[in-house]
Short mmCIF file of C-alpha atoms and ligand atoms in Angstrom, two decimals:
data_model
loop_
_atom_site.label_atom_id
_atom_site.label_comp_id
_atom_site.label_asym_id
_atom_site.label_seq_id
_atom_site.Cartn_x
_atom_site.Cartn_y
_atom_site.Cartn_z
CA MET N 1 -0.30 0.15 -0.39
CA SER N 2 1.18 3.46 -0.94
CA LYS N 3 1.89 6.16 1.60
CA PRO N 4 -1.43 7.72 3.04
CA ILE N 5 -1.75 11.52 1.93
CA LEU N 6 -2.78 12.60 5.55
CA GLU N 7 -2.10 10.70 8.86
CA VAL N 8 -3.07 11.70 12.22
CA LYS N 9 -1.47 9.50 15.23
CA ASN N 10 -2.94 9.81 18.72
CA LEU N 11 -3.66 13.13 18.55
CA ARG N 12 -4.54 15.03 21.78
CA LYS N 13 -5.64 18.64 22.54
CA ASN N 14 -6.49 19.99 26.13
CA PHE N 15 -8.21 23.57 26.14
CA ASP N 16 -7.26 23.84 29.99
CA SER N 17 -8.58 20.98 31.55
CA PHE N 18 -11.12 20.56 28.88
CA VAL N 19 -10.54 17.46 26.37
CA ALA N 20 -11.22 18.67 23.43
CA ILE N 21 -9.50 15.93 21.29
CA ASP N 22 -8.61 12.64 22.76
CA ASN N 23 -6.27 10.07 21.14
CA ILE N 24 -7.58 10.54 17.45
CA SER N 25 -5.64 8.53 14.74
CA PHE N 26 -6.79 8.07 11.36
CA SER N 27 -5.68 8.25 7.94
CA LEU N 28 -6.42 9.66 4.71
CA GLU N 29 -5.57 7.48 1.33
CA GLU N 30 -5.30 9.06 -2.50
CA GLY N 31 -8.47 10.18 -3.71
CA GLU N 32 -10.02 9.51 -0.62
CA ILE N 33 -12.97 11.51 1.03
CA LEU N 34 -13.60 10.77 4.51
CA GLY N 35 -16.63 12.07 6.32
CA PHE N 36 -15.73 13.46 9.45
CA LEU N 37 -19.20 13.44 11.39
CA GLY N 38 -19.97 14.47 14.68
CA PRO N 39 -22.41 16.73 16.66
CA ASN N 40 -21.52 20.52 17.62
CA GLY N 41 -18.58 20.97 19.75
CA ALA N 42 -17.16 17.33 19.02
CA GLY N 43 -13.82 18.47 18.16
CA LYS N 44 -13.75 18.21 14.07
CA SER N 45 -12.44 22.07 13.65
CA THR N 46 -10.15 21.40 16.50
CA THR N 47 -9.00 18.32 14.39
CA ILE N 48 -8.46 20.36 11.36
CA TYR N 49 -6.91 23.70 12.97
CA CYS N 50 -4.29 20.98 14.30
CA ILE N 51 -3.58 19.28 11.03
CA LEU N 52 -3.59 23.30 9.21
CA GLY N 53 -0.70 23.83 12.37
CA LEU N 54 -2.85 26.84 13.85
CA ILE N 55 -3.46 24.82 17.17
CA ASP N 56 -0.50 23.14 18.84
CA PRO N 57 -1.86 19.62 20.25
CA GLU N 58 -0.48 18.54 23.20
CA VAL N 59 0.47 15.03 21.72
CA GLY N 60 0.32 13.63 18.49
CA GLU N 61 1.80 13.48 15.11
CA ILE N 62 0.68 14.62 11.50
CA ASN N 63 2.12 13.91 8.58
CA ILE N 64 1.01 14.94 4.95
CA PHE N 65 2.55 13.60 2.10
CA GLY N 66 4.50 11.69 4.69
CA LYS N 67 5.95 14.60 6.27
CA SER N 68 5.40 16.01 9.27
CA ILE N 69 3.93 19.62 9.39
CA LYS N 70 6.21 20.63 12.45
CA LYS N 71 9.05 20.82 9.24
CA ASP N 72 8.60 21.84 6.02
CA ARG N 73 4.97 23.50 6.41
CA SER N 74 5.44 26.20 3.61
CA GLU N 75 6.42 23.70 1.39
CA ILE N 76 3.47 21.18 2.26
CA PHE N 77 0.91 23.55 2.25
CA LYS N 78 1.33 24.97 -1.64
CA LYS N 79 -0.55 21.48 -2.12
CA VAL N 80 -2.94 21.81 0.81
CA ASN N 81 -6.31 23.91 0.50
CA TYR N 82 -8.74 24.69 3.28
CA ALA N 83 -12.41 26.07 2.93
CA SER N 84 -14.68 26.69 5.78
CA ALA N 85 -18.55 28.96 5.58
CA GLU N 86 -17.11 30.37 8.75
CA PHE N 87 -14.56 32.23 6.81
CA ASN N 88 -14.52 34.90 3.95
CA LEU N 89 -12.38 35.86 1.37
CA PRO N 90 -11.35 39.81 1.76
CA TRP N 91 -14.86 41.19 1.89
CA ASN N 92 -13.94 44.63 -0.41
CA LEU N 93 -12.42 42.96 -3.07
CA SER N 94 -13.82 41.32 -6.03
CA LEU N 95 -14.24 37.86 -6.35
CA TRP N 96 -11.36 37.98 -9.05
CA GLU N 97 -9.06 40.09 -7.09
CA SER N 98 -9.40 37.89 -4.14
CA LEU N 99 -8.74 34.82 -6.21
CA LEU N 100 -5.94 36.52 -7.56
CA VAL N 101 -4.53 37.40 -4.24
CA TYR N 102 -4.53 33.68 -3.29
CA SER N 103 -2.88 32.94 -6.21
CA ARG N 104 0.20 34.91 -5.47
CA LEU N 105 0.16 33.14 -1.84
CA TYR N 106 -0.01 29.79 -3.90
CA GLU N 107 2.64 30.82 -6.29
CA LEU N 108 0.21 29.78 -9.29
CA SER N 109 2.31 30.51 -12.90
CA ASP N 110 -0.84 30.56 -14.36
CA ALA N 111 -3.37 32.27 -11.91
CA LYS N 112 -5.38 34.02 -14.75
CA ILE N 113 -5.95 30.58 -16.71
CA ARG N 114 -6.89 28.77 -13.59
CA ILE N 115 -9.31 31.39 -11.76
CA SER N 116 -11.27 31.70 -15.18
CA GLU N 117 -11.36 27.99 -15.47
CA LEU N 118 -12.44 27.28 -11.95
CA LEU N 119 -14.67 30.32 -12.25
CA GLU N 120 -16.66 28.61 -15.48
CA ILE N 121 -16.94 25.28 -14.03
CA PHE N 122 -18.52 26.74 -10.54
CA GLU N 123 -20.54 29.04 -13.21
CA MET N 124 -19.88 32.30 -11.49
CA THR N 125 -17.63 33.60 -14.63
CA HIS N 126 -20.50 36.48 -14.56
CA LEU N 127 -19.70 37.56 -10.90
CA LYS N 128 -16.04 37.71 -11.22
CA ASN N 129 -16.41 41.99 -10.69
CA THR N 130 -18.59 41.70 -7.88
CA PRO N 131 -17.37 42.32 -4.34
CA ILE N 132 -17.55 39.39 -2.08
CA ARG N 133 -19.75 41.03 0.59
CA ASP N 134 -22.16 41.37 -2.27
CA LEU N 135 -22.22 37.82 -2.80
CA SER N 136 -25.15 35.72 -1.33
CA LEU N 137 -24.01 33.10 1.15
CA GLY N 138 -24.36 30.16 -1.16
CA LEU N 139 -22.30 32.26 -3.84
CA ARG N 140 -19.80 32.99 -0.99
CA ALA N 141 -19.23 29.40 -0.18
CA ARG N 142 -18.78 28.41 -3.80
CA GLY N 143 -16.01 31.17 -3.87
CA ASN N 144 -14.40 29.79 -1.31
CA LEU N 145 -14.71 26.40 -3.03
CA CYS N 146 -13.27 27.89 -6.04
CA LYS N 147 -10.04 29.31 -3.46
CA ALA N 148 -9.63 25.89 -2.25
CA LEU N 149 -9.28 24.54 -5.32
CA LEU N 150 -6.89 27.26 -7.13
CA ASN N 151 -3.69 25.75 -6.10
CA ARG N 152 -4.55 21.82 -7.67
CA PRO N 153 -4.47 20.63 -4.03
CA LYS N 154 -3.78 16.90 -3.29
CA LEU N 155 -5.23 17.37 0.07
CA LEU N 156 -8.49 19.28 1.01
CA LEU N 157 -9.63 19.87 4.33
CA LEU N 158 -13.42 20.93 4.09
CA ASP N 159 -14.75 22.49 7.66
CA GLU N 160 -18.61 22.73 7.03
CA PRO N 161 -18.05 24.41 3.87
CA MET N 162 -21.69 24.37 3.32
CA ALA N 163 -22.89 25.21 6.91
CA SER N 164 -26.10 26.79 6.96
CA MET N 165 -27.18 26.80 3.26
CA ASP N 166 -30.16 25.41 1.86
CA PRO N 167 -29.93 21.49 0.46
CA ASP N 168 -30.13 23.09 -3.21
CA VAL N 169 -27.00 25.03 -2.74
CA VAL N 170 -25.43 22.18 -0.97
CA ASP N 171 -26.30 19.77 -3.38
CA LYS N 172 -24.99 22.02 -6.58
CA GLY N 173 -21.73 22.73 -4.61
CA ILE N 174 -20.88 19.14 -3.62
CA ASN N 175 -21.66 18.00 -7.37
CA LEU N 176 -18.92 20.09 -8.53
CA LEU N 177 -16.63 19.37 -5.85
CA ARG N 178 -17.09 15.98 -7.02
CA GLN N 179 -16.79 16.64 -10.32
CA ILE N 180 -12.75 18.23 -9.82
CA GLN N 181 -12.37 15.83 -7.07
CA LYS N 182 -12.24 12.67 -9.35
CA GLU N 183 -10.47 14.11 -12.16
CA ASP N 184 -7.54 15.35 -9.71
CA LYS N 185 -7.67 12.53 -7.59
CA ILE N 186 -8.04 14.99 -4.56
CA SER N 187 -7.84 13.63 -0.90
CA ILE N 188 -10.83 15.33 1.20
CA LEU N 189 -11.15 15.53 4.89
CA TYR N 190 -15.09 16.52 4.63
CA THR N 191 -16.33 17.60 8.14
CA SER N 192 -20.13 18.29 8.83
CA HIS N 193 -22.70 17.60 11.26
CA ASN N 194 -25.13 17.12 8.14
CA MET N 195 -25.84 13.31 7.89
CA TRP N 196 -26.82 13.22 4.09
CA GLU N 197 -24.31 15.92 3.03
CA ILE N 198 -21.42 13.34 4.29
CA GLU N 199 -23.97 10.21 2.89
CA GLU N 200 -23.44 12.18 -0.60
CA VAL N 201 -20.08 13.15 -0.70
CA ALA N 202 -18.06 10.58 1.32
CA SER N 203 -16.77 6.87 0.71
CA ASN N 204 -15.99 6.28 4.53
CA VAL N 205 -17.03 7.89 7.65
CA ILE N 206 -15.68 8.78 11.19
CA PHE N 207 -17.88 9.44 13.51
CA ILE N 208 -16.07 11.39 16.44
CA ASN N 209 -18.35 12.92 19.82
CA HIS N 210 -16.44 14.21 22.99
CA GLY N 211 -12.99 14.44 21.13
CA GLN N 212 -12.96 10.64 20.29
CA ILE N 213 -13.81 8.38 17.39
CA VAL N 214 -16.79 6.43 18.45
CA ALA N 215 -17.45 4.53 14.89
CA SER N 216 -15.88 4.30 11.64
CA GLY N 217 -16.15 2.71 8.23
CA THR N 218 -18.63 3.36 5.13
CA PRO N 219 -21.97 4.81 5.72
CA LEU N 220 -23.58 1.56 4.90
CA GLU N 221 -21.12 -0.50 7.78
CA LEU N 222 -21.68 2.21 10.09
CA THR N 223 -25.32 1.91 9.87
CA GLN N 224 -25.56 -2.03 10.23
CA LYS N 225 -22.89 -1.82 12.74
CA VAL N 226 -24.30 0.76 14.88
CA LEU N 227 -27.80 0.07 14.51
CA LYS N 228 -27.43 -3.64 14.65
CA LEU N 229 -29.45 -3.95 11.33
CA GLU N 230 -29.29 -5.80 8.16
CA SER N 231 -30.81 -3.13 6.01
CA GLY N 232 -29.03 -2.71 2.55
CA GLU N 233 -29.53 1.36 2.81
CA PRO N 234 -27.32 3.95 4.46
CA ASN N 235 -28.77 5.73 7.02
CA LEU N 236 -26.69 8.12 9.17
CA ARG N 237 -29.48 10.03 10.42
CA ASP N 238 -30.05 7.20 12.64
CA VAL N 239 -26.58 6.49 13.49
CA PHE N 240 -26.13 10.19 14.58
CA ILE N 241 -28.57 10.28 16.89
CA HIS N 242 -27.89 6.99 18.49
CA LEU N 243 -24.17 7.74 18.80
CA SER N 244 -24.34 11.11 20.06
CA ARG N 245 -27.09 9.93 22.78
CA ALA N 246 -25.48 6.89 23.32
CA LYS N 247 -22.22 8.44 24.54
CA ASN N 248 -24.27 11.46 26.76
CA GLU N 249 -26.22 8.65 28.55
CA SER N 250 -22.71 7.02 29.68
CA LYS N 251 -21.18 10.25 30.67
CA MET D 1 11.25 34.60 2.91
CA ASN D 2 8.99 34.19 -0.51
CA LEU D 3 8.51 37.26 -2.43
CA SER D 4 5.30 36.15 -4.53
CA ARG D 5 3.53 35.74 -0.90
CA ILE D 6 4.59 39.06 0.28
CA SER D 7 3.41 40.07 -2.77
CA ALA D 8 0.27 38.55 -2.21
CA VAL D 9 -0.10 40.63 1.17
CA ILE D 10 0.49 43.71 -0.69
CA LEU D 11 -1.92 43.40 -3.70
CA ARG D 12 -4.27 42.80 -1.23
CA HIS D 13 -3.80 45.87 0.26
CA TYR D 14 -4.01 47.57 -3.47
CA PHE D 15 -7.06 46.31 -3.86
CA LEU D 16 -8.44 47.28 -0.79
CA GLY D 17 -7.29 50.78 -1.07
CA ILE D 18 -8.73 51.42 -4.82
CA HIS D 19 -12.24 50.06 -3.57
CA GLN D 20 -12.27 51.81 -0.01
CA MET D 21 -11.93 55.32 -0.55
CA GLU D 22 -11.30 56.29 2.97
CA ARG D 23 -8.06 53.68 2.86
CA PHE D 24 -6.88 55.98 -0.46
CA PHE D 25 -7.90 59.33 1.39
CA ASP D 26 -6.23 58.15 4.60
CA MET D 27 -3.01 58.37 2.41
CA PHE D 28 -3.55 61.94 1.33
CA ILE D 29 -5.91 64.23 3.03
CA SER D 30 -4.80 63.56 6.74
CA PRO D 31 -1.31 64.46 6.12
CA ILE D 32 -2.12 67.20 3.88
CA LEU D 33 -4.70 68.38 6.57
CA MET D 34 -1.70 68.55 9.22
CA ILE D 35 0.14 70.57 7.19
CA VAL D 36 -2.62 72.88 6.58
CA LEU D 37 -3.10 73.08 10.15
CA TRP D 38 0.19 73.64 11.67
CA GLY D 39 1.02 75.47 8.32
CA PHE D 40 -0.96 78.47 9.80
CA LEU D 41 0.43 77.76 12.96
CA THR D 42 3.70 78.62 11.44
CA LYS D 43 2.84 81.70 9.43
CA TYR D 44 1.33 83.11 12.85
CA VAL D 45 4.30 82.37 14.59
CA GLN D 46 6.65 83.93 11.51
CA GLY D 47 5.71 86.86 12.18
CA LEU D 48 6.55 86.88 16.08
CA GLU D 49 9.97 84.81 16.32
CA ALA D 50 12.59 83.80 13.91
CA SER D 51 11.87 81.67 11.18
CA THR D 52 13.64 78.42 12.76
CA LEU D 53 10.68 78.27 14.89
CA ALA D 54 8.38 77.80 12.04
CA ALA D 55 10.84 75.43 10.35
CA PHE D 56 10.75 73.50 14.02
CA LEU D 57 7.07 73.25 14.10
CA LEU D 58 6.71 72.14 9.90
CA GLY D 59 9.69 69.39 10.06
CA GLY D 60 7.89 68.21 13.37
CA ILE D 61 4.54 67.58 12.23
CA ILE D 62 5.87 65.94 8.67
CA LEU D 63 8.60 63.58 10.31
CA TRP D 64 5.68 62.71 13.36
CA ALA D 65 3.39 62.04 10.57
CA ILE D 66 5.68 59.07 9.11
CA PHE D 67 5.83 57.74 12.68
CA GLU D 68 2.12 57.73 13.48
CA LYS D 69 1.00 56.84 10.12
CA VAL D 70 3.30 53.69 10.00
CA GLY D 71 2.53 53.22 13.43
CA THR D 72 -1.05 52.82 13.12
CA ASP D 73 -1.02 51.25 9.26
CA ILE D 74 0.67 48.05 10.15
CA GLY D 75 -2.17 47.11 12.97
CA VAL D 76 -5.37 48.75 10.93
CA ASN D 77 -3.85 46.97 7.91
CA PHE D 78 -3.87 43.98 9.93
CA MET D 79 -7.13 44.50 11.77
CA PHE D 80 -8.99 44.18 8.30
CA ASP D 81 -7.83 40.46 7.72
CA ILE D 82 -9.93 40.11 11.07
CA TRP D 83 -12.54 42.16 10.34
CA ASP D 84 -13.11 40.37 6.88
CA ARG D 85 -12.96 36.93 8.41
CA ASN D 86 -9.81 36.42 5.97
CA LEU D 87 -7.28 35.34 8.73
CA ILE D 88 -7.68 31.80 8.63
CA PRO D 89 -8.06 31.08 5.29
CA LEU D 90 -4.45 33.35 4.89
CA LEU D 91 -2.80 31.43 7.59
CA ALA D 92 -4.05 28.36 6.10
CA THR D 93 -1.72 29.21 3.07
CA PRO D 94 2.12 28.66 2.85
CA ILE D 95 2.43 32.07 4.36
CA THR D 96 4.88 32.29 7.33
CA PHE D 97 4.25 35.23 9.94
CA LEU D 98 7.32 36.37 8.66
CA GLU D 99 6.32 36.95 5.59
CA TYR D 100 2.70 38.55 6.53
CA LEU D 101 4.29 40.72 8.85
CA THR D 102 6.94 41.78 6.34
CA GLY D 103 3.94 42.14 3.62
CA LEU D 104 2.00 44.42 6.39
CA ILE D 105 4.97 46.66 6.95
CA SER D 106 6.05 47.05 3.00
CA ILE D 107 2.63 48.17 2.45
CA SER D 108 2.99 51.09 5.42
CA LEU D 109 6.15 51.80 3.63
CA ILE D 110 4.88 52.38 0.11
CA LYS D 111 2.15 54.39 1.49
CA ILE D 112 4.05 56.94 3.60
CA LEU D 113 6.11 57.61 0.53
CA PHE D 114 3.01 58.62 -0.99
CA SER D 115 1.90 60.60 2.16
CA PHE D 116 4.94 62.34 2.38
CA VAL D 117 5.76 63.40 -0.90
CA ALA D 118 2.40 65.26 -0.68
CA MET D 119 3.32 66.77 2.90
CA TRP D 120 6.21 67.99 1.27
CA ILE D 121 4.90 69.43 -2.08
CA MET D 122 2.49 71.00 0.48
CA ALA D 123 4.77 72.57 2.81
CA SER D 124 6.88 74.00 -0.09
CA ILE D 125 4.21 75.58 -1.88
CA PHE D 126 1.82 76.85 0.17
CA TYR D 127 4.27 77.72 3.41
CA GLY D 128 7.86 78.07 1.88
CA PHE D 129 8.93 74.96 4.03
CA GLN D 130 11.59 72.88 2.61
CA ILE D 131 11.86 69.46 4.26
CA THR D 132 14.55 68.30 2.11
CA SER D 133 16.64 71.36 3.60
CA LEU D 134 17.52 68.56 6.40
CA GLY D 135 19.81 67.13 3.41
CA PHE D 136 20.92 63.42 3.68
CA GLY D 137 19.90 63.31 7.30
CA LEU D 138 16.28 63.19 6.49
CA ALA D 139 16.59 59.52 5.06
CA LEU D 140 18.27 58.57 8.19
CA PHE D 141 15.45 60.20 10.54
CA GLY D 142 13.13 58.45 8.12
CA LEU D 143 15.45 55.34 8.70
CA ASN D 144 14.82 55.52 12.54
CA LEU D 145 11.24 56.69 12.67
CA PHE D 146 9.94 53.60 10.15
CA ILE D 147 11.99 51.36 12.46
CA PHE D 148 10.40 52.18 15.68
CA ALA D 149 6.79 52.91 14.00
CA SER D 150 7.27 49.42 13.01
CA ALA D 151 8.38 47.72 16.36
CA PHE D 152 5.29 49.64 17.16
CA GLY D 153 2.95 48.26 14.78
CA ILE D 154 4.41 44.30 15.51
CA PHE D 155 3.19 45.21 19.44
CA ASN D 156 -0.04 46.08 18.05
CA ILE D 157 -0.69 43.11 16.23
CA SER D 158 0.52 40.93 19.33
CA LEU D 159 -1.74 42.47 21.66
CA VAL D 160 -4.91 42.09 19.26
CA LEU D 161 -3.67 38.28 18.63
CA ARG D 162 -3.49 37.62 22.58
CA PHE D 163 -6.05 39.75 23.70
CA GLY D 164 -8.69 39.74 20.64
CA HIS D 165 -10.20 42.39 18.37
CA GLN D 166 -11.72 44.63 21.05
CA MET D 167 -8.14 45.86 21.80
CA GLY D 168 -7.91 47.10 18.03
CA PRO D 169 -8.85 50.65 18.46
CA LEU D 170 -5.59 50.73 20.84
CA THR D 171 -3.49 50.13 17.53
CA TRP D 172 -4.43 54.05 16.48
CA ILE D 173 -4.73 55.71 20.11
CA LEU D 174 -0.84 54.29 21.48
CA PRO D 175 1.14 56.47 19.03
CA PHE D 176 -0.38 59.77 20.89
CA PHE D 177 0.68 58.18 24.39
CA VAL D 178 4.20 58.63 22.89
CA GLN D 179 3.65 61.74 21.41
CA PRO D 180 4.52 64.19 24.69
CA PHE D 181 7.89 62.35 25.45
CA ALA D 182 8.97 62.17 21.77
CA ALA D 183 9.52 65.99 21.98
CA VAL D 184 8.20 66.66 18.28
CA PHE D 185 7.75 70.22 18.67
CA TYR D 186 9.59 71.47 21.70
CA PRO D 187 12.97 70.54 22.82
CA VAL D 188 13.91 67.46 25.86
CA SER D 189 14.84 69.88 28.08
CA VAL D 190 11.87 71.58 28.26
CA LEU D 191 10.24 68.54 29.91
CA PRO D 192 10.67 68.16 33.78
CA PRO D 193 13.25 65.96 34.68
CA PHE D 194 11.55 62.61 35.04
CA PHE D 195 9.77 63.14 31.69
CA GLN D 196 13.60 63.67 30.20
CA LYS D 197 14.56 60.43 31.34
CA VAL D 198 11.16 58.73 29.87
CA SER D 199 12.06 60.44 26.70
CA TYR D 200 15.92 59.16 26.54
CA PHE D 201 14.44 55.67 25.80
CA ILE D 202 11.99 56.60 23.14
CA PRO D 203 14.05 56.26 20.19
CA ILE D 204 12.12 59.00 17.95
CA SER D 205 13.14 61.78 20.67
CA HIS D 206 16.48 61.55 19.34
CA VAL D 207 15.46 61.94 15.74
CA PHE D 208 13.31 65.31 16.38
CA GLU D 209 16.48 66.70 18.63
CA GLY D 210 18.66 65.91 15.86
CA MET D 211 16.08 67.78 13.22
CA ARG D 212 16.38 70.90 15.45
CA GLU D 213 20.02 70.21 15.62
CA VAL D 214 20.27 70.31 11.61
CA LEU D 215 17.60 73.30 10.90
CA ARG D 216 18.99 75.38 13.73
CA SER D 217 23.15 74.87 12.74
CA GLY D 218 23.44 72.78 9.61
CA GLN D 219 25.13 70.13 11.86
CA PHE D 220 23.88 66.37 11.51
CA SER D 221 24.40 64.59 14.87
CA ALA D 222 25.71 61.48 14.29
CA GLU D 223 25.58 60.63 18.28
CA LEU D 224 21.71 61.30 18.37
CA PHE D 225 21.22 59.31 15.10
CA TRP D 226 23.33 56.13 16.55
CA THR D 227 21.58 56.64 19.97
CA ALA D 228 18.24 56.40 18.36
CA PHE D 229 19.29 53.46 16.23
CA ILE D 230 20.62 51.49 18.81
CA LEU D 231 17.50 51.96 20.66
CA ASN D 232 15.48 50.94 17.88
CA ILE D 233 17.13 47.73 17.30
CA VAL D 234 16.51 46.56 20.87
CA TYR D 235 12.64 47.58 20.62
CA LEU D 236 12.42 45.91 17.31
CA ALA D 237 13.98 42.84 18.85
CA ALA D 238 12.01 43.24 21.83
CA SER D 239 8.24 43.45 19.66
CA ILE D 240 9.49 40.74 17.68
CA SER D 241 10.20 38.30 20.45
CA PHE D 242 7.16 39.50 22.14
CA PHE D 243 5.30 38.59 18.79
CA ALA D 244 7.20 35.24 18.99
CA TYR D 245 6.11 34.81 22.70
CA ILE D 246 2.35 35.58 21.96
CA LEU D 247 2.35 33.17 18.86
CA ARG D 248 3.44 30.15 20.97
CA ASN D 249 1.10 31.08 23.78
CA ILE D 250 -2.12 31.42 21.60
CA LEU D 251 -0.96 28.26 19.11
CA LYS D 252 -1.36 26.33 22.34
CA SER D 253 -4.51 27.79 24.42
CA GLY D 254 -6.21 27.62 20.42
CA ARG D 255 -6.65 31.43 20.90
CA LEU D 256 -5.30 32.37 17.31
CA VAL D 257 -8.65 30.66 15.47
CA LYS D 258 -10.83 32.34 17.87
CA VAL D 259 -9.35 35.88 16.63
CA ILE D 260 -11.92 36.44 14.41
N1 ADP M 1 -9.91 27.90 21.31
C1 ADP M 1 -10.86 27.29 22.37
N2 ADP M 1 -10.51 27.39 23.66
C2 ADP M 1 -11.62 26.72 24.30
N3 ADP M 1 -12.27 25.82 24.16
C3 ADP M 1 -12.47 25.45 22.78
C4 ADP M 1 -11.90 26.44 21.83
N4 ADP M 1 -11.92 25.69 20.16
C5 ADP M 1 -12.53 25.16 20.62
N5 ADP M 1 -13.10 24.60 21.93
C6 ADP M 1 -13.96 23.58 22.36
O1 ADP M 1 -13.47 22.52 22.06
C7 ADP M 1 -14.84 22.00 21.95
C8 ADP M 1 -14.52 21.38 20.46
O2 ADP M 1 -14.76 22.31 19.72
P1 ADP M 1 -15.00 22.28 17.80
O3 ADP M 1 -13.81 21.62 17.39
O4 ADP M 1 -14.76 23.53 17.54
O5 ADP M 1 -16.02 21.34 17.58
P2 ADP M 1 -16.73 21.04 16.35
O6 ADP M 1 -16.11 22.26 15.07
O7 ADP M 1 -16.93 19.84 16.43
O8 ADP M 1 -18.17 21.90 16.36
C9 ADP M 1 -16.04 22.85 21.97
O9 ADP M 1 -16.45 22.35 23.33
C10 ADP M 1 -15.54 23.96 22.30
O10 ADP M 1 -16.10 24.73 22.84
MG1 MG M 2 -16.76 23.39 13.90
#
């Protein structure tokens, strides 16, 4: 087997005495979309920030492309990208200008061609001169996805990229994303607390709660394992409710 | 240090400047207003006193503007990434903090060059004062003002990172706490003894003393320059160390991703 694109080993993070991540390990193979599912406050974003190097874990090792993020961060992150609906491109800049700024941050040599190509795919060409602040929530999320694909990443970290968007917008975003993901064999870590979003997009799912991995597998395996069913249909919604409640009651 | 990434930070603020007129006017209008205000005052004192006093005042305000504008600009430009909720996506790129700070400082350098030219032209056309009469010393005064302002800006950013964006306004207030000790418009000798001691440790007080020396006697004091320069190196090193300390601290506490 080839080396995983992302490898997280024994990650632990406390905020004072509160244990936000409690010994999490997982890895991500080339071209894999791993769904990171869990209730609010489960530790999904914290894990992603650790991978981005924006939070220092107490314990644990994080390797991307087989290299430690503690060394060579700048080199590694040329081929990594990130998006979250929580954040924006620069508010007063036009979509085009924002993407141009980011293409310098990623040292693209064909910035203009790449931006045009992505705007075309995401059906935003007519919006290129619109300031970010004038875009709707759904369009801003799509803009963030354009930004996230600028550098042709091999690893994409998506932290609730479509949070609080209507199903139509989410569906559209996911379809566009998958199209590019397949072509470029991008590995994606995709967090959400939205079950059908994960069902739609992920080949494998990790369910986390209170900073621990409580179950993992394909959506169908999870359904069968957790709900002890023989059913032929993945049903992450019931898995989610089951796992969230089970853990809370045992506390 | 990667030039492409530094230029990205500059490009971002160039675009901001062309869209947000307030950022653009900030570069010209406020320096010009300073000159107009102080220019009238100098016109008035010129009638009362020898013309050196007028030169002290106009020279003082132009050099002060260099410190004040750069010192606040670095922090304000940083605040834009916080206000826009753009800091985390930015830090998720290959950029290093050193490159980011260098970018922010470079923007303020470019902007102050424009502001300076505007003030120079205003003062010379309307009040007949040539800031260039300071000769080559002007560049060295500028250097010391710029280094202290940069140290100041880095300190401001550290405070915002540590204590959150409600510290932002401090960014544009703090320079005025320095002003009385900087001896911008009067010699250090008029200050009470204790204030004189404080003044000694403010690098730019030596710049303003040096400027008056040149205007009075035509002599550039190397001693004043080196005193300011050495103090500046100490402050710059201290503020970079403070920044590094805060950064380590907020990476551990998780505050960095919450400064939004
Ligand atoms: N910087 C921080 N300081 C203190 N507590 C934090 C910080 N960041 C996250 N937490 C806490 O850690 C837990 C996990 O948060 P997070 O990773 O954001 O969850 P999720 O993304 O799964 O909703 C939450 O209880 C949250 O309040
Ligand atoms: Mg989250």
